[in-house]
Amino acid sequence: MAEKFKRIAEHFEIETNGDPGSTAKEYISDINLRIQKYYFKVESARDQVLGDIVYVFVNTKQDAVIQACTPYLPSELDAIKQMIDSIVAADFEFCLPFGNAKQQVASVAKLRLGDADYFLSRLVNDGWFNITSNNRVVLSTPAIAELKTYLVDRYGKFSPEDPQGKLLDCHVCGDLVTYGIKCNQTSCSTSFHNKCFTVFSRQNPELKCPGTCDSTLIQELMLQVGADP
């Protein structure tokens, strides 16, 4: 987005003060103010592996009419929700083995295994899930962006105040972490995307945890979050 906006700014002679990324965010904020009355929003999420920011145009209205405007059958929607439950509840692994996902879809949606396999491929092609190199099902970046409010409301964020929360926030960028690293102190919620931790370590060479545990953060000894990409 920053690179594309840079070209737009040059073409339309928009003043960016040398920072097209920040100017793009200002334009997106202005767009969101204009379209919120129509129940739309441009939401952002960080690519969990590459670190890039992805922008997704989402619908914010969740009434019966909107919920009916879906290409999926009710049983298929139930299967998707069950998969998301399994992914988020996986003790900070945020993934589900493909075989388990297929069995779950077949059971919930009442499909044969071959049809469940096809349905999972359809969900990947529709952009809701990704399959990792070690055959794990994970939420895609666009899905994280679109479902962010739903995920936070349903599962909560792990913290000293909410030890039952299932989600993690990056200490540097503030976005959800489903692939990265976490302080290895069990009760500490301090987490990072891998690239964000690189930024943090450069700015904080003593590597003291910014949380309440005051431990030393060494990447090789920190808890790995998420499945292999």
PDB file of C-alpha atoms in Angstrom:
ATOM      1  CA  MET A   1       0.000   0.000   0.000  1.00  0.00           C
ATOM      2  CA  ALA A   2       2.786   2.441   0.892  1.00  0.00           C
ATOM      3  CA  GLU A   3       4.553   1.820  -2.417  1.00  0.00           C
ATOM      4  CA  LYS A   4       1.341   2.177  -4.431  1.00  0.00           C
ATOM      5  CA  PHE A   5       0.311   5.290  -2.530  1.00  0.00           C
ATOM      6  CA  LYS A   6       3.731   6.781  -3.242  1.00  0.00           C
ATOM      7  CA  ARG A   7       2.987   6.497  -6.976  1.00  0.00           C
ATOM      8  CA  ILE A   8      -0.494   7.943  -6.481  1.00  0.00           C
ATOM      9  CA  ALA A   9       0.934  10.857  -4.507  1.00  0.00           C
ATOM     10  CA  GLU A  10       3.502  11.578  -7.220  1.00  0.00           C
ATOM     11  CA  HIS A  11       0.871  11.465  -9.979  1.00  0.00           C
ATOM     12  CA  PHE A  12      -1.635  13.718  -8.182  1.00  0.00           C
ATOM     13  CA  GLU A  13       1.051  15.885  -6.548  1.00  0.00           C
ATOM     14  CA  ILE A  14      -0.044  15.003  -3.001  1.00  0.00           C
ATOM     15  CA  GLU A  15       2.308  16.311  -0.329  1.00  0.00           C
ATOM     16  CA  THR A  16       3.593  13.401   1.796  1.00  0.00           C
ATOM     17  CA  ASN A  17       6.393  15.178   3.713  1.00  0.00           C
ATOM     18  CA  GLY A  18       8.694  12.310   2.807  1.00  0.00           C
ATOM     19  CA  ASP A  19       6.533   9.687   4.505  1.00  0.00           C
ATOM     20  CA  PRO A  20       3.975   8.212   2.071  1.00  0.00           C
ATOM     21  CA  GLY A  21       3.119   5.435   4.521  1.00  0.00           C
ATOM     22  CA  SER A  22       1.861   7.839   7.191  1.00  0.00           C
ATOM     23  CA  THR A  23       0.054   9.951   4.601  1.00  0.00           C
ATOM     24  CA  ALA A  24      -1.654   6.809   3.251  1.00  0.00           C
ATOM     25  CA  LYS A  25      -2.865   5.973   6.768  1.00  0.00           C
ATOM     26  CA  GLU A  26      -4.302   9.479   7.086  1.00  0.00           C
ATOM     27  CA  TYR A  27      -6.187   9.044   3.812  1.00  0.00           C
ATOM     28  CA  ILE A  28      -7.516   5.654   4.945  1.00  0.00           C
ATOM     29  CA  SER A  29      -8.667   7.175   8.253  1.00  0.00           C
ATOM     30  CA  ASP A  30     -10.500   9.876   6.298  1.00  0.00           C
ATOM     31  CA  ILE A  31     -12.069   7.246   4.016  1.00  0.00           C
ATOM     32  CA  ASN A  32     -13.244   5.266   7.053  1.00  0.00           C
ATOM     33  CA  LEU A  33     -14.915   8.358   8.522  1.00  0.00           C
ATOM     34  CA  ARG A  34     -16.794   8.815   5.253  1.00  0.00           C
ATOM     35  CA  ILE A  35     -17.934   5.208   4.802  1.00  0.00           C
ATOM     36  CA  GLN A  36     -18.695   4.213   8.396  1.00  0.00           C
ATOM     37  CA  LYS A  37     -22.323   5.363   8.053  1.00  0.00           C
ATOM     38  CA  TYR A  38     -22.687   2.748   5.301  1.00  0.00           C
ATOM     39  CA  TYR A  39     -21.255   0.048   7.643  1.00  0.00           C
ATOM     40  CA  PHE A  40     -17.998  -0.381   5.753  1.00  0.00           C
ATOM     41  CA  LYS A  41     -14.395  -0.048   6.859  1.00  0.00           C
ATOM     42  CA  VAL A  42     -10.892  -0.429   5.484  1.00  0.00           C
ATOM     43  CA  GLU A  43      -9.285  -2.694   8.090  1.00  0.00           C
ATOM     44  CA  SER A  44      -5.602  -3.507   8.352  1.00  0.00           C
ATOM     45  CA  ALA A  45      -3.661  -6.547   9.502  1.00  0.00           C
ATOM     46  CA  ARG A  46       0.000  -7.478   9.469  1.00  0.00           C
ATOM     47  CA  ASP A  47       1.171 -10.431   7.382  1.00  0.00           C
ATOM     48  CA  GLN A  48       2.292 -12.765  10.143  1.00  0.00           C
ATOM     49  CA  VAL A  49       5.345 -14.029   8.253  1.00  0.00           C
ATOM     50  CA  LEU A  50       6.444 -11.236   5.902  1.00  0.00           C
ATOM     51  CA  GLY A  51       5.543  -8.343   8.195  1.00  0.00           C
ATOM     52  CA  ASP A  52       3.737  -6.374   5.457  1.00  0.00           C
ATOM     53  CA  ILE A  53       0.529  -4.480   6.236  1.00  0.00           C
ATOM     54  CA  VAL A  54      -2.510  -5.764   4.333  1.00  0.00           C
ATOM     55  CA  TYR A  55      -5.637  -3.622   3.912  1.00  0.00           C
ATOM     56  CA  VAL A  56      -9.033  -5.295   3.576  1.00  0.00           C
ATOM     57  CA  PHE A  57     -12.389  -3.703   2.715  1.00  0.00           C
ATOM     58  CA  VAL A  58     -14.857  -5.165   5.236  1.00  0.00           C
ATOM     59  CA  ASN A  59     -18.509  -4.952   6.152  1.00  0.00           C
ATOM     60  CA  THR A  60     -19.153  -3.940   9.778  1.00  0.00           C
ATOM     61  CA  LYS A  61     -22.897  -4.625   9.923  1.00  0.00           C
ATOM     62  CA  GLN A  62     -23.860  -8.015  11.339  1.00  0.00           C
ATOM     63  CA  ASP A  63     -27.641  -8.209  11.035  1.00  0.00           C
ATOM     64  CA  ALA A  64     -29.724 -11.127   9.744  1.00  0.00           C
ATOM     65  CA  VAL A  65     -29.764  -9.794   6.185  1.00  0.00           C
ATOM     66  CA  ILE A  66     -25.988  -9.529   6.002  1.00  0.00           C
ATOM     67  CA  GLN A  67     -25.508 -12.936   7.574  1.00  0.00           C
ATOM     68  CA  ALA A  68     -27.797 -14.418   4.912  1.00  0.00           C
ATOM     69  CA  CYS A  69     -25.647 -12.944   2.118  1.00  0.00           C
ATOM     70  CA  THR A  70     -23.071 -15.702   2.119  1.00  0.00           C
ATOM     71  CA  PRO A  71     -22.143 -18.390  -0.413  1.00  0.00           C
ATOM     72  CA  TYR A  72     -21.858 -20.967   2.386  1.00  0.00           C
ATOM     73  CA  LEU A  73     -24.574 -23.242   3.718  1.00  0.00           C
ATOM     74  CA  PRO A  74     -25.481 -23.032   7.448  1.00  0.00           C
ATOM     75  CA  SER A  75     -23.752 -26.374   8.085  1.00  0.00           C
ATOM     76  CA  GLU A  76     -20.631 -25.109   6.281  1.00  0.00           C
ATOM     77  CA  LEU A  77     -20.645 -21.919   8.383  1.00  0.00           C
ATOM     78  CA  ASP A  78     -20.850 -24.074  11.522  1.00  0.00           C
ATOM     79  CA  ALA A  79     -17.825 -26.043  10.280  1.00  0.00           C
ATOM     80  CA  ILE A  80     -15.886 -22.824   9.653  1.00  0.00           C
ATOM     81  CA  LYS A  81     -16.668 -21.575  13.180  1.00  0.00           C
ATOM     82  CA  GLN A  82     -15.564 -24.906  14.653  1.00  0.00           C
ATOM     83  CA  MET A  83     -12.281 -24.703  12.723  1.00  0.00           C
ATOM     84  CA  ILE A  84     -11.658 -21.170  13.979  1.00  0.00           C
ATOM     85  CA  ASP A  85     -12.384 -22.345  17.540  1.00  0.00           C
ATOM     86  CA  SER A  86      -9.848 -25.153  17.156  1.00  0.00           C
ATOM     87  CA  ILE A  87      -7.217 -22.870  15.621  1.00  0.00           C
ATOM     88  CA  VAL A  88      -7.481 -20.128  18.254  1.00  0.00           C
ATOM     89  CA  ALA A  89      -7.743 -22.534  21.188  1.00  0.00           C
ATOM     90  CA  ALA A  90      -4.553 -24.424  20.224  1.00  0.00           C
ATOM     91  CA  ASP A  91      -2.355 -23.065  23.057  1.00  0.00           C
ATOM     92  CA  PHE A  92      -0.767 -20.259  20.995  1.00  0.00           C
ATOM     93  CA  GLU A  93      -0.031 -22.576  18.065  1.00  0.00           C
ATOM     94  CA  PHE A  94      -2.876 -20.941  16.087  1.00  0.00           C
ATOM     95  CA  CYS A  95      -3.086 -23.846  13.669  1.00  0.00           C
ATOM     96  CA  LEU A  96      -4.908 -27.092  13.029  1.00  0.00           C
ATOM     97  CA  PRO A  97      -3.413 -30.177  11.338  1.00  0.00           C
ATOM     98  CA  PHE A  98      -4.980 -30.559   7.904  1.00  0.00           C
ATOM     99  CA  GLY A  99      -6.179 -34.091   8.641  1.00  0.00           C
ATOM    100  CA  ASN A 100      -7.919 -32.910  11.814  1.00  0.00           C
ATOM    101  CA  ALA A 101      -9.493 -30.019   9.915  1.00  0.00           C
ATOM    102  CA  LYS A 102     -10.811 -32.374   7.246  1.00  0.00           C
ATOM    103  CA  GLN A 103     -12.280 -34.733   9.841  1.00  0.00           C
ATOM    104  CA  GLN A 104     -13.872 -31.818  11.674  1.00  0.00           C
ATOM    105  CA  VAL A 105     -15.416 -30.363   8.510  1.00  0.00           C
ATOM    106  CA  ALA A 106     -16.729 -33.772   7.463  1.00  0.00           C
ATOM    107  CA  SER A 107     -18.299 -34.332  10.890  1.00  0.00           C
ATOM    108  CA  VAL A 108     -19.866 -30.894  11.396  1.00  0.00           C
ATOM    109  CA  ALA A 109     -20.996 -30.256   7.818  1.00  0.00           C
ATOM    110  CA  LYS A 110     -22.018 -33.902   7.251  1.00  0.00           C
ATOM    111  CA  LEU A 111     -19.685 -34.322   4.258  1.00  0.00           C
ATOM    112  CA  ARG A 112     -17.738 -37.244   2.881  1.00  0.00           C
ATOM    113  CA  LEU A 113     -13.971 -36.907   3.366  1.00  0.00           C
ATOM    114  CA  GLY A 114     -13.436 -36.217  -0.335  1.00  0.00           C
ATOM    115  CA  ASP A 115     -16.037 -33.445  -0.244  1.00  0.00           C
ATOM    116  CA  ALA A 116     -14.508 -32.063   2.971  1.00  0.00           C
ATOM    117  CA  ASP A 117     -11.135 -31.942   1.217  1.00  0.00           C
ATOM    118  CA  TYR A 118     -12.726 -30.000  -1.654  1.00  0.00           C
ATOM    119  CA  PHE A 119     -14.452 -27.632   0.789  1.00  0.00           C
ATOM    120  CA  LEU A 120     -11.164 -26.871   2.562  1.00  0.00           C
ATOM    121  CA  SER A 121      -9.559 -26.109  -0.808  1.00  0.00           C
ATOM    122  CA  ARG A 122     -12.465 -23.771  -1.541  1.00  0.00           C
ATOM    123  CA  LEU A 123     -11.929 -21.927   1.758  1.00  0.00           C
ATOM    124  CA  VAL A 124      -8.239 -21.503   0.914  1.00  0.00           C
ATOM    125  CA  ASN A 125      -9.088 -20.221  -2.582  1.00  0.00           C
ATOM    126  CA  ASP A 126     -11.674 -17.841  -1.078  1.00  0.00           C
ATOM    127  CA  GLY A 127      -8.925 -16.395   1.118  1.00  0.00           C
ATOM    128  CA  TRP A 128     -10.119 -17.453   4.579  1.00  0.00           C
ATOM    129  CA  PHE A 129      -7.390 -19.952   5.421  1.00  0.00           C
ATOM    130  CA  ASN A 130      -3.848 -20.844   4.376  1.00  0.00           C
ATOM    131  CA  ILE A 131      -2.088 -24.206   4.374  1.00  0.00           C
ATOM    132  CA  THR A 132       1.469 -24.092   5.754  1.00  0.00           C
ATOM    133  CA  SER A 133       4.485 -26.037   4.514  1.00  0.00           C
ATOM    134  CA  ASN A 134       3.991 -28.586   7.301  1.00  0.00           C
ATOM    135  CA  ASN A 135       0.332 -29.130   6.329  1.00  0.00           C
ATOM    136  CA  ARG A 136      -1.306 -27.001   9.013  1.00  0.00           C
ATOM    137  CA  VAL A 137      -4.443 -24.905   8.519  1.00  0.00           C
ATOM    138  CA  VAL A 138      -4.069 -21.278   9.688  1.00  0.00           C
ATOM    139  CA  LEU A 139      -6.148 -18.125   9.414  1.00  0.00           C
ATOM    140  CA  SER A 140      -5.134 -15.966   6.444  1.00  0.00           C
ATOM    141  CA  THR A 141      -4.123 -12.328   6.899  1.00  0.00           C
ATOM    142  CA  PRO A 142      -7.324 -11.028   5.205  1.00  0.00           C
ATOM    143  CA  ALA A 143      -9.384 -13.273   7.498  1.00  0.00           C
ATOM    144  CA  ILE A 144      -7.600 -11.886  10.569  1.00  0.00           C
ATOM    145  CA  ALA A 145      -8.344  -8.352   9.344  1.00  0.00           C
ATOM    146  CA  GLU A 146     -12.011  -9.031   8.633  1.00  0.00           C
ATOM    147  CA  LEU A 147     -12.641 -11.111  11.765  1.00  0.00           C
ATOM    148  CA  LYS A 148     -10.526  -9.039  14.172  1.00  0.00           C
ATOM    149  CA  THR A 149     -13.447  -7.639  16.195  1.00  0.00           C
ATOM    150  CA  TYR A 150     -15.184 -11.027  16.243  1.00  0.00           C
ATOM    151  CA  LEU A 151     -12.013 -12.808  17.373  1.00  0.00           C
ATOM    152  CA  VAL A 152     -11.312 -10.360  20.199  1.00  0.00           C
ATOM    153  CA  ASP A 153     -14.918 -10.387  21.412  1.00  0.00           C
ATOM    154  CA  ARG A 154     -15.177 -14.179  21.300  1.00  0.00           C
ATOM    155  CA  TYR A 155     -11.763 -15.263  22.596  1.00  0.00           C
ATOM    156  CA  GLY A 156     -10.311 -12.282  24.493  1.00  0.00           C
ATOM    157  CA  LYS A 157      -6.651 -11.275  24.745  1.00  0.00           C
ATOM    158  CA  PHE A 158      -4.296 -13.121  27.054  1.00  0.00           C
ATOM    159  CA  SER A 159      -3.093 -10.794  29.833  1.00  0.00           C
ATOM    160  CA  PRO A 160      -2.652 -10.736  33.621  1.00  0.00           C
ATOM    161  CA  GLU A 161      -6.166  -9.282  33.770  1.00  0.00           C
ATOM    162  CA  ASP A 162      -7.558 -12.005  31.463  1.00  0.00           C
ATOM    163  CA  PRO A 163      -5.501 -15.188  31.902  1.00  0.00           C
ATOM    164  CA  GLN A 164      -8.177 -17.120  29.973  1.00  0.00           C
ATOM    165  CA  GLY A 165      -7.743 -14.952  26.861  1.00  0.00           C
ATOM    166  CA  LYS A 166      -6.577 -16.777  23.724  1.00  0.00           C
ATOM    167  CA  LEU A 167      -5.158 -13.978  21.551  1.00  0.00           C
ATOM    168  CA  LEU A 168      -1.808 -12.183  21.670  1.00  0.00           C
ATOM    169  CA  ASP A 169      -0.922  -8.582  20.788  1.00  0.00           C
ATOM    170  CA  CYS A 170       2.458  -7.555  19.366  1.00  0.00           C
ATOM    171  CA  HIS A 171       4.284  -5.242  21.784  1.00  0.00           C
ATOM    172  CA  VAL A 172       5.746  -3.212  18.899  1.00  0.00           C
ATOM    173  CA  CYS A 173       2.950  -2.801  16.330  1.00  0.00           C
ATOM    174  CA  GLY A 174      -0.082  -3.653  18.472  1.00  0.00           C
ATOM    175  CA  ASP A 175      -1.528  -6.069  15.918  1.00  0.00           C
ATOM    176  CA  LEU A 176      -2.586  -9.652  16.613  1.00  0.00           C
ATOM    177  CA  VAL A 177       0.209 -12.227  16.730  1.00  0.00           C
ATOM    178  CA  THR A 178      -0.553 -15.667  15.299  1.00  0.00           C
ATOM    179  CA  TYR A 179       3.022 -16.343  14.169  1.00  0.00           C
ATOM    180  CA  GLY A 180       6.003 -14.998  16.101  1.00  0.00           C
ATOM    181  CA  ILE A 181       7.433 -15.304  19.606  1.00  0.00           C
ATOM    182  CA  LYS A 182       6.264 -14.807  23.191  1.00  0.00           C
ATOM    183  CA  CYS A 183       8.022 -14.283  26.509  1.00  0.00           C
ATOM    184  CA  ASN A 184       8.564 -17.764  27.952  1.00  0.00           C
ATOM    185  CA  GLN A 185       7.242 -16.743  31.368  1.00  0.00           C
ATOM    186  CA  THR A 186       3.883 -18.510  31.511  1.00  0.00           C
ATOM    187  CA  SER A 187       1.925 -15.604  32.980  1.00  0.00           C
ATOM    188  CA  CYS A 188       3.544 -12.930  30.766  1.00  0.00           C
ATOM    189  CA  SER A 189       1.664 -11.868  27.639  1.00  0.00           C
ATOM    190  CA  THR A 190       4.535  -9.941  25.973  1.00  0.00           C
ATOM    191  CA  SER A 191       4.624 -11.092  22.346  1.00  0.00           C
ATOM    192  CA  PHE A 192       6.157 -10.031  19.044  1.00  0.00           C
ATOM    193  CA  HIS A 193       6.028 -10.724  15.356  1.00  0.00           C
ATOM    194  CA  ASN A 194       9.500 -11.935  14.367  1.00  0.00           C
ATOM    195  CA  LYS A 195      10.345  -8.764  12.431  1.00  0.00           C
ATOM    196  CA  CYS A 196       8.917  -6.589  15.202  1.00  0.00           C
ATOM    197  CA  PHE A 197      11.184  -8.330  17.708  1.00  0.00           C
ATOM    198  CA  THR A 198      14.164  -7.425  15.507  1.00  0.00           C
ATOM    199  CA  VAL A 199      13.093  -3.771  15.736  1.00  0.00           C
ATOM    200  CA  PHE A 200      12.607  -4.067  19.511  1.00  0.00           C
ATOM    201  CA  SER A 201      16.004  -5.692  20.064  1.00  0.00           C
ATOM    202  CA  ARG A 202      17.779  -2.928  18.136  1.00  0.00           C
ATOM    203  CA  GLN A 203      16.107  -0.265  20.248  1.00  0.00           C
ATOM    204  CA  ASN A 204      16.466  -2.201  23.512  1.00  0.00           C
ATOM    205  CA  PRO A 205      19.845  -3.981  23.480  1.00  0.00           C
ATOM    206  CA  GLU A 206      19.472  -5.008  27.128  1.00  0.00           C
ATOM    207  CA  LEU A 207      16.436  -7.100  26.018  1.00  0.00           C
ATOM    208  CA  LYS A 208      14.513  -6.648  29.241  1.00  0.00           C
ATOM    209  CA  CYS A 209      10.926  -7.807  28.898  1.00  0.00           C
ATOM    210  CA  PRO A 210       8.624  -4.755  28.819  1.00  0.00           C
ATOM    211  CA  GLY A 211       5.983  -6.726  30.717  1.00  0.00           C
ATOM    212  CA  THR A 212       5.713  -7.260  34.448  1.00  0.00           C
ATOM    213  CA  CYS A 213       8.035 -10.303  34.624  1.00  0.00           C
ATOM    214  CA  ASP A 214      11.254  -8.288  34.023  1.00  0.00           C
ATOM    215  CA  SER A 215      12.972 -11.296  32.452  1.00  0.00           C
ATOM    216  CA  THR A 216      15.608 -11.171  29.705  1.00  0.00           C
ATOM    217  CA  LEU A 217      14.271 -11.866  26.216  1.00  0.00           C
ATOM    218  CA  ILE A 218      16.485 -14.144  24.138  1.00  0.00           C
ATOM    219  CA  GLN A 219      14.798 -15.113  20.879  1.00  0.00           C
ATOM    220  CA  GLU A 220      16.164 -18.660  20.849  1.00  0.00           C
ATOM    221  CA  LEU A 221      14.671 -19.291  24.304  1.00  0.00           C
ATOM    222  CA  MET A 222      11.303 -17.594  23.774  1.00  0.00           C
ATOM    223  CA  LEU A 223       8.080 -19.478  23.149  1.00  0.00           C
ATOM    224  CA  GLN A 224       7.456 -19.955  19.434  1.00  0.00           C
ATOM    225  CA  VAL A 225       3.946 -18.849  18.460  1.00  0.00           C
ATOM    226  CA  GLY A 226       2.148 -20.326  15.457  1.00  0.00           C
ATOM    227  CA  ALA A 227       2.830 -23.025  12.896  1.00  0.00           C
ATOM    228  CA  ASP A 228       5.804 -23.095  10.545  1.00  0.00           C
ATOM    229  CA  PRO A 229       5.020 -20.932   7.457  1.00  0.00           C
TER     230      PRO A 229
END
